[in-house]
Coordinates of C-alpha atoms in Angstrom, one line a residue:
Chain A
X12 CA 29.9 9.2 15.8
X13 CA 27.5 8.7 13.1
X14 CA 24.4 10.8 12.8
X15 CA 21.4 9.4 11.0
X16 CA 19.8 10.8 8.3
X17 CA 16.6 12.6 9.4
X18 CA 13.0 11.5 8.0
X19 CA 12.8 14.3 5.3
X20 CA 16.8 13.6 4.3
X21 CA 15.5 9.9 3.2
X22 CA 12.8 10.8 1.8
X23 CA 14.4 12.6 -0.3
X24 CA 16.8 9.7 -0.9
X25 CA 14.4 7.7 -2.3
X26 CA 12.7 10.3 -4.6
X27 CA 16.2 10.2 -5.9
X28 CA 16.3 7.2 -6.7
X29 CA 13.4 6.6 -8.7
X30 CA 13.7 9.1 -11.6
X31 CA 14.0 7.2 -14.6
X32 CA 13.4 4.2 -13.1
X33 CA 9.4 4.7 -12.0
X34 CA 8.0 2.5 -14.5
X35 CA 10.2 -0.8 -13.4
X36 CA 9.4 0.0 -10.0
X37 CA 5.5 0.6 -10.7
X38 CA 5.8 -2.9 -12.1
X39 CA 7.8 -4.7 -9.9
X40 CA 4.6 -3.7 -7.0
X41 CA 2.2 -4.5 -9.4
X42 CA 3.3 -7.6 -10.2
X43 CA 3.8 -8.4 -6.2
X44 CA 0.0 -6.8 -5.8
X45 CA -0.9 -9.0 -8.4
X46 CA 0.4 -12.0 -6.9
X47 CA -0.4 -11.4 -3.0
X48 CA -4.4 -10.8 -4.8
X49 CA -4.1 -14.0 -6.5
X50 CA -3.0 -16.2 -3.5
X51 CA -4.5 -14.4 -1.2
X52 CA -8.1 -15.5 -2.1
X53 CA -6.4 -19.0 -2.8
X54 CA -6.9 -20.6 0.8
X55 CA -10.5 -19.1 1.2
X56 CA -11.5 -20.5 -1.7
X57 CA -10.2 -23.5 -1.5
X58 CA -11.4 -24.6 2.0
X59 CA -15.0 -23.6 1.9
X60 CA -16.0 -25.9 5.1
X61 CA -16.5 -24.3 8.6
X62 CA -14.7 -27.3 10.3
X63 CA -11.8 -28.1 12.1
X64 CA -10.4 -29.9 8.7
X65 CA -11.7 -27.0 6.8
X66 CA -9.7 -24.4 9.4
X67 CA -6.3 -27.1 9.3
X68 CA -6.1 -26.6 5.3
X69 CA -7.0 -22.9 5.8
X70 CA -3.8 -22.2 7.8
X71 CA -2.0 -24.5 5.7
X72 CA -2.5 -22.9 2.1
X73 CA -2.5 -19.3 4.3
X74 CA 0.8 -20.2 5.3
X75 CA 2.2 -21.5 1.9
X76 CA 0.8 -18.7 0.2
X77 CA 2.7 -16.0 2.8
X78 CA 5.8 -18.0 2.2
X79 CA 5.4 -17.5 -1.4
X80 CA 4.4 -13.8 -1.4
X81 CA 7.2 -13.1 1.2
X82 CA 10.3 -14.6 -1.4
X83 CA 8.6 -12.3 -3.9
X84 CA 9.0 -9.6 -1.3
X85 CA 13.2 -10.3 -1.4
X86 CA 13.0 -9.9 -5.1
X87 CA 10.8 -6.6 -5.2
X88 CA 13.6 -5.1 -1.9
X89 CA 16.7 -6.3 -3.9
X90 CA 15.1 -4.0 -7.1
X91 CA 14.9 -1.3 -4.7
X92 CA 17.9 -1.5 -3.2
X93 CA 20.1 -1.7 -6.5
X94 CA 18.3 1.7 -7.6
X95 CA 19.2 3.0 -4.3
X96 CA 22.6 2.6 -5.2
X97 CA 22.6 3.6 -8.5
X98 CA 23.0 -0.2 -9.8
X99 CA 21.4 -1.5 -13.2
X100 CA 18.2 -4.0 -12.1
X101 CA 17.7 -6.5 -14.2
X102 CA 14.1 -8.6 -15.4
X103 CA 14.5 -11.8 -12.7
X104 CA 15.3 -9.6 -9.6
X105 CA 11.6 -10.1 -8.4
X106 CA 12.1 -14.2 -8.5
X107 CA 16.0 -13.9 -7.5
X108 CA 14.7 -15.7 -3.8
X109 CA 13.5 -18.4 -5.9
X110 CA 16.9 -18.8 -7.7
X111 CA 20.0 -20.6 -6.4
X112 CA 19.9 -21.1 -2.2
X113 CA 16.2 -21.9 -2.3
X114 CA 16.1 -23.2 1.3
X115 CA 17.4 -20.7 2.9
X116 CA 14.9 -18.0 1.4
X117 CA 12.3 -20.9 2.7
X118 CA 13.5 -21.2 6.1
X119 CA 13.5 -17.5 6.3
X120 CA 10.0 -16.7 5.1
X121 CA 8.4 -19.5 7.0
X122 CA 10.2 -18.5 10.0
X123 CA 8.1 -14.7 9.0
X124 CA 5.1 -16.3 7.6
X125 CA 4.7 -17.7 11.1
X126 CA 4.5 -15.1 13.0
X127 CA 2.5 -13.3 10.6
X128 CA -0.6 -16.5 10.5
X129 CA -0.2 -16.5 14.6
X130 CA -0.9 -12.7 14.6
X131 CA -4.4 -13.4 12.1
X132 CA -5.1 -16.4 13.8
X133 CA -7.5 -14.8 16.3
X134 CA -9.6 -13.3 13.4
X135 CA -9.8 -16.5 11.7
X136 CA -10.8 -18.7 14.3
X137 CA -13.5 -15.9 15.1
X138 CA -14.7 -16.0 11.6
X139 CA -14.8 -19.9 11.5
X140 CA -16.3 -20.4 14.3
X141 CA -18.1 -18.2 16.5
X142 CA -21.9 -18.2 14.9
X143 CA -24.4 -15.8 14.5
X144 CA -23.4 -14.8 10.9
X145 CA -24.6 -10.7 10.0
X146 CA -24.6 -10.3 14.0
X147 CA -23.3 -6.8 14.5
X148 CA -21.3 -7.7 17.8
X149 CA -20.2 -10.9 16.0
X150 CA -18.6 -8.6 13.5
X151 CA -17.2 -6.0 15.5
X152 CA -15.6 -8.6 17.3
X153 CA -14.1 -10.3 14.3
X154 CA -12.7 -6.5 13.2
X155 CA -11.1 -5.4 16.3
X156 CA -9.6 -8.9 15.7
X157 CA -8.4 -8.3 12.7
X158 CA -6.8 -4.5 13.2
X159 CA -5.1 -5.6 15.8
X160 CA -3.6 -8.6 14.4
X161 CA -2.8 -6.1 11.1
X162 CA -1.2 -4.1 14.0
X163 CA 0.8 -7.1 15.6
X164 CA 2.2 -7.8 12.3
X165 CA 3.2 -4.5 11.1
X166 CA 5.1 -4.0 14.6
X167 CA 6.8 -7.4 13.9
X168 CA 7.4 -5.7 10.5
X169 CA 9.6 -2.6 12.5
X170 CA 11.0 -4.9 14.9
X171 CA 13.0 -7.4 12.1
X172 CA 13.3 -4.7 9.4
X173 CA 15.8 -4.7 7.2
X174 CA 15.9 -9.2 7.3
X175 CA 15.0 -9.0 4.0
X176 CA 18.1 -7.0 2.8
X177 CA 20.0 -8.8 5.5
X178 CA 19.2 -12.4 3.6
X179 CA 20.5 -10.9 0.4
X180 CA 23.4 -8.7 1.7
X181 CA 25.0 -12.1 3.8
X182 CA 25.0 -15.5 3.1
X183 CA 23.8 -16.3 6.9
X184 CA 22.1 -19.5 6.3
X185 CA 20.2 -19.6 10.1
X186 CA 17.3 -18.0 9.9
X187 CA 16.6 -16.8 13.9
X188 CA 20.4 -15.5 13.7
X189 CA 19.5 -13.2 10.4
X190 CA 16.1 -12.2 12.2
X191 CA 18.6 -11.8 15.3
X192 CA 21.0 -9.3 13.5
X193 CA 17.9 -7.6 12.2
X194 CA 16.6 -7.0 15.9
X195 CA 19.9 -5.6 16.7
X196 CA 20.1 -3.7 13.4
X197 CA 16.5 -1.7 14.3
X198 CA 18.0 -1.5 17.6
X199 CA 17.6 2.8 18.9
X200 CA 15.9 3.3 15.8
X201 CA 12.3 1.7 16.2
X202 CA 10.7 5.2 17.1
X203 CA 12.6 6.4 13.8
X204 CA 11.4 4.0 11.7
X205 CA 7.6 4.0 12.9
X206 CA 7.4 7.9 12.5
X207 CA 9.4 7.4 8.8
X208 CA 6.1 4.9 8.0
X209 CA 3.4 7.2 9.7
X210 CA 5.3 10.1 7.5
X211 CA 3.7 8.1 4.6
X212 CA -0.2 8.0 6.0
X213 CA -1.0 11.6 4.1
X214 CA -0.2 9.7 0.7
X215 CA -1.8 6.6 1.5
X216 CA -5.0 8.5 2.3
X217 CA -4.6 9.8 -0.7
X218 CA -3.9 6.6 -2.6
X219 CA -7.6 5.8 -1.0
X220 CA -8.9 8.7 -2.4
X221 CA -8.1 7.4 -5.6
X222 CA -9.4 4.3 -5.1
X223 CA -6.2 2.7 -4.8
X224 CA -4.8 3.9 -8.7
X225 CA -2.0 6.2 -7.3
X226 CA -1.1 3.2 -4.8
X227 CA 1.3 1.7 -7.1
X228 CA 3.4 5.2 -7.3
X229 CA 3.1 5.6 -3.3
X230 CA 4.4 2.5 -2.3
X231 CA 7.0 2.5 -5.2
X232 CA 8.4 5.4 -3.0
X233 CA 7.5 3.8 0.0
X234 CA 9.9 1.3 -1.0
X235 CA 12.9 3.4 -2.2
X236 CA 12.7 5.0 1.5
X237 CA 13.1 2.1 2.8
X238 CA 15.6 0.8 0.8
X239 CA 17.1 4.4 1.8
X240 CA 16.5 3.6 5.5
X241 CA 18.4 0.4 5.4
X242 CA 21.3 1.8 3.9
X243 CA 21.4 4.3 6.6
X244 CA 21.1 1.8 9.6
X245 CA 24.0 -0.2 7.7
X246 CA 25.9 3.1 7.3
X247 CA 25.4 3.9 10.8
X248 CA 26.8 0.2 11.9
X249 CA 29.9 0.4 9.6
X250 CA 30.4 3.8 11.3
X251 CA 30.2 2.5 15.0
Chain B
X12 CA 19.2 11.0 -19.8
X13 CA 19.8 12.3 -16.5
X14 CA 17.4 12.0 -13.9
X15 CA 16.7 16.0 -14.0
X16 CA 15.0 15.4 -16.9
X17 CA 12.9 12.9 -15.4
X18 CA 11.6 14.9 -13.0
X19 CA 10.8 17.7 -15.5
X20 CA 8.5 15.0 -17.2
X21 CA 6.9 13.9 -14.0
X22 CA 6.2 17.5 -12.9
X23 CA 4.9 18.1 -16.7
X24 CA 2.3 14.6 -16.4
X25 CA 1.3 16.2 -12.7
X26 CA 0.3 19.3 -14.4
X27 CA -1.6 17.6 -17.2
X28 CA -3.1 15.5 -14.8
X29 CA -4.1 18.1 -12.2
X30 CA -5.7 19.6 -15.4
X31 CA -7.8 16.3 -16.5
X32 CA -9.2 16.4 -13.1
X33 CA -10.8 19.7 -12.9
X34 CA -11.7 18.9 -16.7
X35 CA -13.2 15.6 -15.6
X36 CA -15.3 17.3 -12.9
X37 CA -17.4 18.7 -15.1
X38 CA -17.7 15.4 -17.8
X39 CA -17.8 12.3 -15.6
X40 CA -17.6 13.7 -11.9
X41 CA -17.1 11.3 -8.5
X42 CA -14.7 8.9 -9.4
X43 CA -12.2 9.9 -12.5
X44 CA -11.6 13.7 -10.5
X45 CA -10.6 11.5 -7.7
X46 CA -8.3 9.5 -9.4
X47 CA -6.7 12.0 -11.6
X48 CA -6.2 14.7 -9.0
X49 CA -4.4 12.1 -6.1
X50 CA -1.8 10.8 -9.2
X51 CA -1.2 14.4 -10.0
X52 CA -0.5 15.0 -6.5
X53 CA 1.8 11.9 -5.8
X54 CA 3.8 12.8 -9.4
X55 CA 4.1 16.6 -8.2
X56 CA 5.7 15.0 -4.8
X57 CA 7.7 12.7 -6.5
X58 CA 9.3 15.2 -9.4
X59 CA 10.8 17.1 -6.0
X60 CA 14.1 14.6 -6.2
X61 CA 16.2 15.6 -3.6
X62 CA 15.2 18.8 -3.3
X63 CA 13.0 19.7 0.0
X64 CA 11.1 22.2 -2.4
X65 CA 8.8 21.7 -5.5
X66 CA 9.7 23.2 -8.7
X67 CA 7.0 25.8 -10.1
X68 CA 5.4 23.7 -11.9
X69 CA 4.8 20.8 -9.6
X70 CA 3.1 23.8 -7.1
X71 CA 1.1 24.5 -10.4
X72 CA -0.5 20.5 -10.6
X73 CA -1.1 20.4 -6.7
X74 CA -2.8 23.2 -6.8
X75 CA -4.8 22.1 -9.9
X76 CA -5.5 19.2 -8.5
X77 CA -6.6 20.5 -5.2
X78 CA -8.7 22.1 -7.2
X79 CA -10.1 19.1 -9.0
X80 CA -10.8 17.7 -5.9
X81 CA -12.2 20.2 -4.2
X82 CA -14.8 20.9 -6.4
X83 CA -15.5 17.3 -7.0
X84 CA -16.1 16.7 -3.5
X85 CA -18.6 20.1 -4.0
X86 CA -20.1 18.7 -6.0
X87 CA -21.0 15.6 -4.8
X88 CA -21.7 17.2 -1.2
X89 CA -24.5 19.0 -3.3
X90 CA -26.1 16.2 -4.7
X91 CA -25.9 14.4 -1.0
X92 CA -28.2 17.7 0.1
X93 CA -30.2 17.6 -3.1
X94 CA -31.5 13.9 -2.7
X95 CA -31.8 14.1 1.0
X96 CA -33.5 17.3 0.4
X97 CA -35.8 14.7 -1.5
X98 CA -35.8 12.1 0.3
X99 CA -38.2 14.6 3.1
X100 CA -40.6 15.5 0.4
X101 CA -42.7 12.5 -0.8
X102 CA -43.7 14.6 -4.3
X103 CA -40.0 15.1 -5.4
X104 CA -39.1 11.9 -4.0
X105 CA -41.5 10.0 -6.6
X106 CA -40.2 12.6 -9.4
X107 CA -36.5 11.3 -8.6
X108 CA -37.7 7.6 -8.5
X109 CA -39.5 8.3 -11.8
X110 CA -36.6 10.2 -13.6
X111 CA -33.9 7.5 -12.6
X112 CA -36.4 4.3 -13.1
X113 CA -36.7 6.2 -17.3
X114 CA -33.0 6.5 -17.2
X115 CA -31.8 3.1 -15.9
X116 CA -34.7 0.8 -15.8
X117 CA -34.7 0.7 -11.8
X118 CA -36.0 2.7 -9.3
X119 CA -33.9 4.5 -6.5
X120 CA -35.6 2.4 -3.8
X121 CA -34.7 -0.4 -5.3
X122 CA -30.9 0.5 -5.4
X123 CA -31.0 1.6 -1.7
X124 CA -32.8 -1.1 -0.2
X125 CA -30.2 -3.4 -2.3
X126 CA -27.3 -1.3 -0.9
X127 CA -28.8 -1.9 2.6
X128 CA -28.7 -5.8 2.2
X129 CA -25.0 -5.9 1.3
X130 CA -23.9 -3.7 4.2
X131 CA -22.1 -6.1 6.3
X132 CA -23.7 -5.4 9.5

């Protein structure tokens, strides 16, 4: 029977990992930071009217722009992974979703980006259209909307980890089966993965201390550990 | 090079950094102590590797940075008290609004009451 590794034991997995190979992965978030910045003020900006037109094209170019950010994603987890296992990452692993089987990267993220736009949806449709604009319960409102759909879509995050890895591990091309196999992967170790994130609220509290300039080192190892977790939950499956 | 020797660096830039902070308190305090001290924490965590223990060194640039930021936050926690201090006396209230409106051009009414309108609610 296979024991998983504890919290601290991948942790220090992915510390491991990163020596030597900080700067690449500092660069590899940026760049995905820089990109999910860039397209995430897109759709605001470019549907400026508070109609139902105006709220259609929202979701659209919201939508678009998640599917975009999440195939970026794939590239930034398969740099991780490789210095995980000790493998030489090359320049075009952060576009390598973009690169050959293009549809099925596409049918994956959208599958994601969904759920992700039905979480925020509440918040938008608040901010669209419930008037009274600087109201104070008008804006609580729209907050508690939008923590909890940050919250919906971080538990959807712990509930399909590891569908990333899974895309570029197999060549699955259905989407709901790889999202499936994640579900099962996760499966017994949900409360282990949502204490191994909460082990990381310390350093992001510090990263906010900062002003956000030591957030490119924290989630650089916020990365490698989960790179380290998947490993482990594949580990753990080739054991069983 | 191995990644041991990695680490040595990143523990090395922790301690230089934890150093810059406390330095930076004194020369351009609030924000540069902040950053400085947090990176010089996250690099001393980091330089542990696989080891459950920091090296001497990294211990060295937390607790130089702790330091940094503890006095930083002193600091600005003294100069909180000091204006609201001023804010109760009318005198030294119009001393501060004439020292800043010399330095800057604007008075500090006219910053809060601008800080006020942005405030989302």
């Amino acid at each position: 029977m296979y024991s998983h590794r504890s919290i601290r034991q991948l942790k220090a997995d992915a510390r491991n990992a990163l020596p030597g190979r900080l700067s690449g992965a500092v660069s590899c978030v940026l760049l995905y930071t820089l990109a999910s910045l860039s397209l995430g003020r897109l759709p605001a900006d470019l549907a400026p009217s508070r109609t139902v037109p105006g709220l259609l094209l929202y979701c659209l170019l919201t939508y678009a722009a998640e599917i975009l950010l999440r195939m970026v994603a794939i590239g930034m987890h398969l740099r991780f992974l490789k210095y995980r296992f000790d493998l030489p990452a090359a320049r075009g692993d952060l576009g390598v979703a973009f690169r050959g089987d293009v549809d099925r990267a596409v049918r994956l993220c959208g599958l994601r980006a969904l759920f992700s736009l039905a979480c925020m949806l509440p918040s938008v449709l608040c901010a669209w259209f419930l008037p009274g604009e600087g109201d104070t319960s008008r804006a609580l409102l729209y907050y508690l909307l939008f923590f909890a759909g940050i919250l919906g879509r971080f538990l959807f995050s712990v509930l399909y980890f590891g569908a990333d890895q899974l895309f570029l591990e197999f060549q699955e091309p259905s989407a709901l089966r790889l999202l499936r196999t994640a579900r099962h992967l996760t499966r017994g170790s949900r409360i282990r993965l949502l204490l191994f994130y909460l082990s990381y609220v310390p350093l992001h509290l510090l990263g906010l201390l900062s002003l956000g300039a030591a957030e490119p080192w924290i989630l650089s190892y916020v990365h490698a550990g989960e790179a380290a977790f998947y490993a482990d939950l594949m580990e753990a499956r080739k054991k069983s | 090079m191995d990644k041991t020797y990695h680490r040595i660096q990143q523990a090395r830039l922790a301690v230089y950094l934890g150093t810059a902070s406390i330095i930076f308190t004194f020369f351009m305090p609030v924000i540069m102590p902040y950053v400085l001290g947090s990176v010089a924490i996250v690099f001393a965590i980091l330089s542990k590797g696989p080891e459950d223990r920091m090296s001497s060194r990294a211990c060295k640039a937390c607790v130089l940075a702790s330091v940094g930021l503890a006095l930083n936050t002193a600091m600005i926690l003294i100069s909180v008290k000091t204006m609201a201090d001023a804010a109760a006396d009318p005198v030294r209230w119009k001393q501060l609004n004439d020292m800043v409106y010399r330095m800057n051009g604007y008075t500090l009414d006219e910053v809060l009451s601008q800080l006020r309108s942005s405030l989302p609610f």
